[in-house]
Coordinates of C-alpha atoms and ligand atoms in Angstrom, one line a residue:
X1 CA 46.7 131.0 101.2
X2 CA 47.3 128.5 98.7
X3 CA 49.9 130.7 96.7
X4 CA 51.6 131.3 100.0
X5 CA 51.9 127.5 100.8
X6 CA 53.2 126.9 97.1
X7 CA 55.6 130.1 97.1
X8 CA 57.1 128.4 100.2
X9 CA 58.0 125.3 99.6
X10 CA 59.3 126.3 96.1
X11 CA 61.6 128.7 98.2
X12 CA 62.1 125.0 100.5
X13 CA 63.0 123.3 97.1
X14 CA 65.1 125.9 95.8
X15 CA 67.0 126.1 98.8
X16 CA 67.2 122.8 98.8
X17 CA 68.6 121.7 95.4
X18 CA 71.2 119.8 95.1
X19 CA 74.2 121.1 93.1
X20 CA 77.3 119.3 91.9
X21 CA 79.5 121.3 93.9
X22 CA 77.3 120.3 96.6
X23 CA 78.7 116.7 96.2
X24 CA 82.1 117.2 95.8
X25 CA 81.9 119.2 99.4
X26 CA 80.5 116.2 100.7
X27 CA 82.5 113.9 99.3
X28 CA 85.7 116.2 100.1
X29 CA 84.4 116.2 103.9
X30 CA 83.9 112.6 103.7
X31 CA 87.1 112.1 102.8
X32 CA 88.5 114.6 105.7
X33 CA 87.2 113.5 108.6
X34 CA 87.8 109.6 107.4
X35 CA 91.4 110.9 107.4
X36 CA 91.5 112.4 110.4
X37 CA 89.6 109.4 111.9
X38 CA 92.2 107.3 110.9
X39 CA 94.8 109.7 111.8
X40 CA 93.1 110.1 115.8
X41 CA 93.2 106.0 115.9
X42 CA 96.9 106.2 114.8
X43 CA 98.4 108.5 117.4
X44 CA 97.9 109.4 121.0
X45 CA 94.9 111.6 119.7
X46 CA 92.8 108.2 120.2
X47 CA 93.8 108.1 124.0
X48 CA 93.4 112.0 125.0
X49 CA 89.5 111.9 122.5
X50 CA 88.7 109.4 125.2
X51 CA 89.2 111.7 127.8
X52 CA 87.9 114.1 126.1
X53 CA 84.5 111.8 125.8
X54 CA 84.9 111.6 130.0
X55 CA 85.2 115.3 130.0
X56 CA 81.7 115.6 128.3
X57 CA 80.1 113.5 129.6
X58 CA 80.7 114.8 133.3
X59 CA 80.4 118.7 131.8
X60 CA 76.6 116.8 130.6
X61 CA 75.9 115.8 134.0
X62 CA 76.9 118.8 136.1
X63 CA 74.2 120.6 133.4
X64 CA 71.2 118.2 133.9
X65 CA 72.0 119.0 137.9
X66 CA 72.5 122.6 137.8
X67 CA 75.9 122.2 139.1
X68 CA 76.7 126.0 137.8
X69 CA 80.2 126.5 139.2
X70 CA 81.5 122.7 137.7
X71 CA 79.6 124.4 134.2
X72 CA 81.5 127.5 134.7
X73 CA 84.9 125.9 134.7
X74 CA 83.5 123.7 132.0
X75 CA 83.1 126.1 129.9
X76 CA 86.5 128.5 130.8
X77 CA 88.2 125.2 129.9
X78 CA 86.9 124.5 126.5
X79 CA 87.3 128.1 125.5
X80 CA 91.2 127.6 126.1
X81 CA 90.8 124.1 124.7
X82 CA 91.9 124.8 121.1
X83 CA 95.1 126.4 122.1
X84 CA 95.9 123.6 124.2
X85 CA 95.1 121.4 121.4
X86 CA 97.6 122.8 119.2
X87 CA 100.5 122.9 122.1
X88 CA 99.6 119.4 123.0
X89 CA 99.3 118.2 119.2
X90 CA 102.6 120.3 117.8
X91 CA 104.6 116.9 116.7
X92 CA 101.8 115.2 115.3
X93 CA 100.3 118.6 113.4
X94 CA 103.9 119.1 112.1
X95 CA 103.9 115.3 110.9
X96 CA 100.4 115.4 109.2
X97 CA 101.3 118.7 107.3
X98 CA 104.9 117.5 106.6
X99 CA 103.1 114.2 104.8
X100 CA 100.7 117.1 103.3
X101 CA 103.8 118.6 101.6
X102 CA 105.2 115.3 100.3
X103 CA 102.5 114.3 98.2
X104 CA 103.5 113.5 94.7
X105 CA 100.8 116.1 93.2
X106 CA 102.4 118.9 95.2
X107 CA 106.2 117.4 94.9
X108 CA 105.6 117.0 91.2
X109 CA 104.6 120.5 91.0
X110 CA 107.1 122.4 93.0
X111 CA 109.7 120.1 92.0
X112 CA 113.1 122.0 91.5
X113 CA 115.4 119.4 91.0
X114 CA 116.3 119.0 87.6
X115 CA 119.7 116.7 88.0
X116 CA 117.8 113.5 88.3
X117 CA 115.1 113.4 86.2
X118 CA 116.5 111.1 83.3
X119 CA 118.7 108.9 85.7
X120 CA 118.0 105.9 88.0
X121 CA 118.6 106.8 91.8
X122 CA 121.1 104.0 92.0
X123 CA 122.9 102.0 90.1
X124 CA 122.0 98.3 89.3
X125 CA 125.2 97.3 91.2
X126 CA 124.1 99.3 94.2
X127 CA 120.7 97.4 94.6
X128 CA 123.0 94.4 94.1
X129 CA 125.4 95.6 97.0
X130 CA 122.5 96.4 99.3
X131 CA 120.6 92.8 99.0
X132 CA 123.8 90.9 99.2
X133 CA 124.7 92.9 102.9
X134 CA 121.3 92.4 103.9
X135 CA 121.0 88.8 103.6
X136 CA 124.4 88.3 104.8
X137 CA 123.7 90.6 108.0
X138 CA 120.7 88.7 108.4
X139 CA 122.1 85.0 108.1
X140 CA 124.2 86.2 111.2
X141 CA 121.4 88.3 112.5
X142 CA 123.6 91.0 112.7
X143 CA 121.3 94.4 113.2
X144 CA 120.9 97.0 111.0
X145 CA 119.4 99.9 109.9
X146 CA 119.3 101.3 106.5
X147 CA 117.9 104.6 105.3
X148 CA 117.5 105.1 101.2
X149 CA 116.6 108.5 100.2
X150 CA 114.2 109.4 97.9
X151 CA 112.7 112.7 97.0
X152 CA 112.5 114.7 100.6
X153 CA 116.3 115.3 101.5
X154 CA 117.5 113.7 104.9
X155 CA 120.1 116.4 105.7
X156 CA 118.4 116.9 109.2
X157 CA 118.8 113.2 109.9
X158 CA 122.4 113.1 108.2
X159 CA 123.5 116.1 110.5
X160 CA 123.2 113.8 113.6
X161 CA 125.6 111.4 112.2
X162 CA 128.8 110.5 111.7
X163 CA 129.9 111.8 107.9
X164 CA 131.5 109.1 105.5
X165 CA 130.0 110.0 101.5
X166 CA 132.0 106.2 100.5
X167 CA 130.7 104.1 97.7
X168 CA 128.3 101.9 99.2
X169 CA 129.3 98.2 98.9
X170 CA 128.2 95.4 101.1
X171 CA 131.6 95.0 102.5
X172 CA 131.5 98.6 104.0
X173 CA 127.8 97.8 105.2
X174 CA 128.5 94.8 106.5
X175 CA 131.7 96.4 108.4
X176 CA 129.6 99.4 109.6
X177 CA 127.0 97.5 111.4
X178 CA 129.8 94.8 112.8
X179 CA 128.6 94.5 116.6
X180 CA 131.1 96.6 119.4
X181 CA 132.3 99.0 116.3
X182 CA 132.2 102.5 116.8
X183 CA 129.8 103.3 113.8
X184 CA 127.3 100.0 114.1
X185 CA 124.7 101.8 116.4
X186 CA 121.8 103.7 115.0
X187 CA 121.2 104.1 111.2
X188 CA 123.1 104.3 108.0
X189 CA 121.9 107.2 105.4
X190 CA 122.4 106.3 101.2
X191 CA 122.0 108.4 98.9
X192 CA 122.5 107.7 95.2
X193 CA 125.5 104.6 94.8
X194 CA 126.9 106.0 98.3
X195 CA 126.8 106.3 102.1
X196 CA 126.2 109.3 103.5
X197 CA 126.5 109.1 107.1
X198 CA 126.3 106.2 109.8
X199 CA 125.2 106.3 113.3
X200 CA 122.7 108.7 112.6
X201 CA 119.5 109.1 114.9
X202 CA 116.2 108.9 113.5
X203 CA 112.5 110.1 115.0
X204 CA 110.7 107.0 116.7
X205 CA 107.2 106.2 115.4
X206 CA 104.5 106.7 118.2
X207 CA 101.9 104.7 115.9
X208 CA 100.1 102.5 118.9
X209 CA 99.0 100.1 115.9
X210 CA 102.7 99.1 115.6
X211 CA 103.3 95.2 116.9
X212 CA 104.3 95.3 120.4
X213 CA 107.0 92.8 119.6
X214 CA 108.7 95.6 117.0
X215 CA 111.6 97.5 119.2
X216 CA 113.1 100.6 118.5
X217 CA 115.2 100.0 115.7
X218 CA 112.0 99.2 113.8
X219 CA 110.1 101.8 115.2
X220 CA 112.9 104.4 114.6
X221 CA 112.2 103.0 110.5
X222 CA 108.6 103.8 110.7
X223 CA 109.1 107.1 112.2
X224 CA 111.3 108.5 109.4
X225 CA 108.9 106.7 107.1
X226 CA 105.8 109.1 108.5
X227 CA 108.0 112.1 108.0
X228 CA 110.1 111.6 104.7
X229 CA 109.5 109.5 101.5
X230 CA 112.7 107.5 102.5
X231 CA 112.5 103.4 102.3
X232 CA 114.3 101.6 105.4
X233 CA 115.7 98.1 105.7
X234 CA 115.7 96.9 109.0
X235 CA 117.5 93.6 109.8
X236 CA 116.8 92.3 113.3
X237 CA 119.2 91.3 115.4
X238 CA 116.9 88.9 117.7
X239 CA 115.5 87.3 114.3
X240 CA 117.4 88.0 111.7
X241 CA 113.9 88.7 109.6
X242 CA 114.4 91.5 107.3
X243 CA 111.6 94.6 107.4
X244 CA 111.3 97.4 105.0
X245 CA 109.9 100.6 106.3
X246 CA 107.8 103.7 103.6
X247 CA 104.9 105.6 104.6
X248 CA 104.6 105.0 107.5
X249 CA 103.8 101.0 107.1
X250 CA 106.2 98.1 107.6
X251 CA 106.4 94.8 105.6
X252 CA 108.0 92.3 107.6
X253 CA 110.1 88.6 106.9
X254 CA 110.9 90.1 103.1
X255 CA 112.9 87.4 100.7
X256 CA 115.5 88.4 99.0
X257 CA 113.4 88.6 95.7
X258 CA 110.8 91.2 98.0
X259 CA 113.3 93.3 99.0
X260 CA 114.9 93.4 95.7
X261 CA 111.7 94.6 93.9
X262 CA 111.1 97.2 96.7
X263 CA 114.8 98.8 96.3
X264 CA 113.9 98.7 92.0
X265 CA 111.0 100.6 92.6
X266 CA 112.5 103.4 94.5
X267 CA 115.8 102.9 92.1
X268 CA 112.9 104.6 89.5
X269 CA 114.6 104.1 86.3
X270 CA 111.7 105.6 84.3
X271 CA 111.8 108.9 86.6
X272 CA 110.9 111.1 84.3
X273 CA 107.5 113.2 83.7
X274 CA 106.5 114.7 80.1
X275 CA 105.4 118.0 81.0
X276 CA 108.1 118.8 83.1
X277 CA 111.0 117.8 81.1
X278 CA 110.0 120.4 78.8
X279 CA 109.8 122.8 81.8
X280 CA 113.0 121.4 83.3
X281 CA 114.8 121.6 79.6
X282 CA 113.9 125.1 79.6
X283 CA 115.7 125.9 82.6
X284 CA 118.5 123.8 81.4
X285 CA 118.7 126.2 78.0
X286 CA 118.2 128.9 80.1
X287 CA 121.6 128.3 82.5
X288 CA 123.2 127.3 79.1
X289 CA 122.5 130.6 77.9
X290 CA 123.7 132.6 80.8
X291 CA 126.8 130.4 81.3
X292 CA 127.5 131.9 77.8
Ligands
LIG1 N1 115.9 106.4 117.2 C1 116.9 105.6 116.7 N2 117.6 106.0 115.6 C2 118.5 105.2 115.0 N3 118.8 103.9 115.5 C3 118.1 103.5 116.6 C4 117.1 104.3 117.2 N4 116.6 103.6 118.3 C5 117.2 102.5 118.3 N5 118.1 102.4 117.3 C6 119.0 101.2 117.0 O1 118.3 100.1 117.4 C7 119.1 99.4 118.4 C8 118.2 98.8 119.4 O2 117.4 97.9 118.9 P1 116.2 97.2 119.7 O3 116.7 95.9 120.1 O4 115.6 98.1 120.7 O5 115.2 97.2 118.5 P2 114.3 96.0 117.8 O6 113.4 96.7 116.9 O7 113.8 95.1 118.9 O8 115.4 95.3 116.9 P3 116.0 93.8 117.0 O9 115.0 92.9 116.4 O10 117.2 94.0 116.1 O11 116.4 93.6 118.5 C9 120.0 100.4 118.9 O12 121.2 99.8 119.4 C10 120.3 101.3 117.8 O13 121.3 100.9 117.0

């Protein structure tokens, strides 16, 4: 009897130990469903959960009174439930696995683009060009909207656009987003030391955290911030405060100094990663060698 009682909980306490791998599940879960907490409070997730909560709770009470043909569609419902989910949740499941993709650990790795890795992003004179529009836009709180690509390419964004690929300088900027011109409405795409495209139409942000006082020009910067890497300067026309959009946060009222450290860090002069320049130099030798 004894041996029996002992055997068992020393099967218990086998079963039960605790192994490091254990932890980091736990700590991997953690981490998940914090995410997608944050993610459900972000987005109209939040709004349809709480219907969701209703739905329960009334699916609870039609099973404490028996109601069997209320439990019967109840449970028909949830069974189709996941599909719906996935319909109804399409833009934000394409967002969440589009911000998946552009983390630096998996950008880094599949990285295939070798021309910029020892070069800035811009020129000095560029980030000098930019702050000088800005401030000048915003001193006559003319609007504007400026898109600065980084690392995920804005071609979709470009596309709806009017083409221009000039050498950006604050004159041009300034002249783009002059009020009752044909190319001052929507946003301006850079790229490098030039402009890409004006007038171009970007996804709006649907984050209900955003101020209720922001508009859609500065929701339009968060949105492409929560699908791209890109940094956006927003210069309001009502205040003439300048904003700068990445990741899917905005920094409002920036100084000249603020915005001027933001555009140096994405200007990246020390892009550049040991262990891939040797991978990238490879490739280089290696289209040296077959342009032989
Ligand atoms: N999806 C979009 N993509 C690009 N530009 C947009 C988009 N939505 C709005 N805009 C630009 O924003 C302008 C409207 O700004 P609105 O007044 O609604 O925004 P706001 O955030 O309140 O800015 P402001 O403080 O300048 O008034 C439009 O004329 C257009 O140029």
């Amino acid at each position: 009897m004894r041996g029996s009682i002992w055997n068992s909980i020393s099967q218990y306490a086998a079963f039960n130990t605790v192994h490091w791998n254990d932890l980091v599940d736990v700590i991997i879960l953690s981490f998940l469903i914090y995410e997608i907490m944050v993610w459900i409070k972000k987005t109209r997730a939040w709004v349809l959960l709480k219907g969701f909560a209703v739905l329960l709770g009334f699916i609870f009470i039609a099973w404490a009174f028996r109601l069997n043909t209320i439990l019967w569609l109840g449970k028909n419902i949830f069974s189709l439930g996941i599909t719906a989910l996935v319909i109804v949740f399409q833009p934000e499941l394409r967002k969440a696995l589009e911000q998946l993709g552009r983390q630096n650990l998996i950008s880094s790795v599949f990285s295939f683009d070798s021309s910029k890795d020892t070069e800035a992003r811009f020129s000095d004179r560029t980030v000098n060009e930019l702050v000088k529009a800005v401030f000048e836009m915003a001193k006559v709180k003319t609007g504007a909207l400026i898109v600065i690509e980084k690392k995920t390419p804005l071609g979709e964004y470009e596309r709806t656009g009017i083409p221009l690929d000039s050498v950006l300088t604050s004159q041009l900027l300034i002249n783009i987003f002059e009020k009752n011109t044909p190319l001052h409405d929507g946003a301006v795409l850079v790229r490098g030391d030039r402009i890409v495209s004006a007038t171009c139409y970007l996804p709006l942000s649907d984050n209900l955290l955003l101020s209720k006082e922001l508009g859609t020009r500065h929701r339009a910067a968060v949105g492409i911030s929560e699908v791209t890497d890109s940094l956006t300067i927003v210069v309001s026309e009502e205040t003439g405060g300048v904003s700068v959009a990445s990741e899917g946060n905005i920094r409002r009222n920036l100084t000249q100094e603020e915005l001027r450290a933001q555009l140096v860090i994405v200007q990246d002069k020390t892009q550049d990663t040991g262990r891939f320049k040797l991978w990238k130099g490879r490739v280089k030798k290696h289209e040296k060698n077959a342009d032989k």
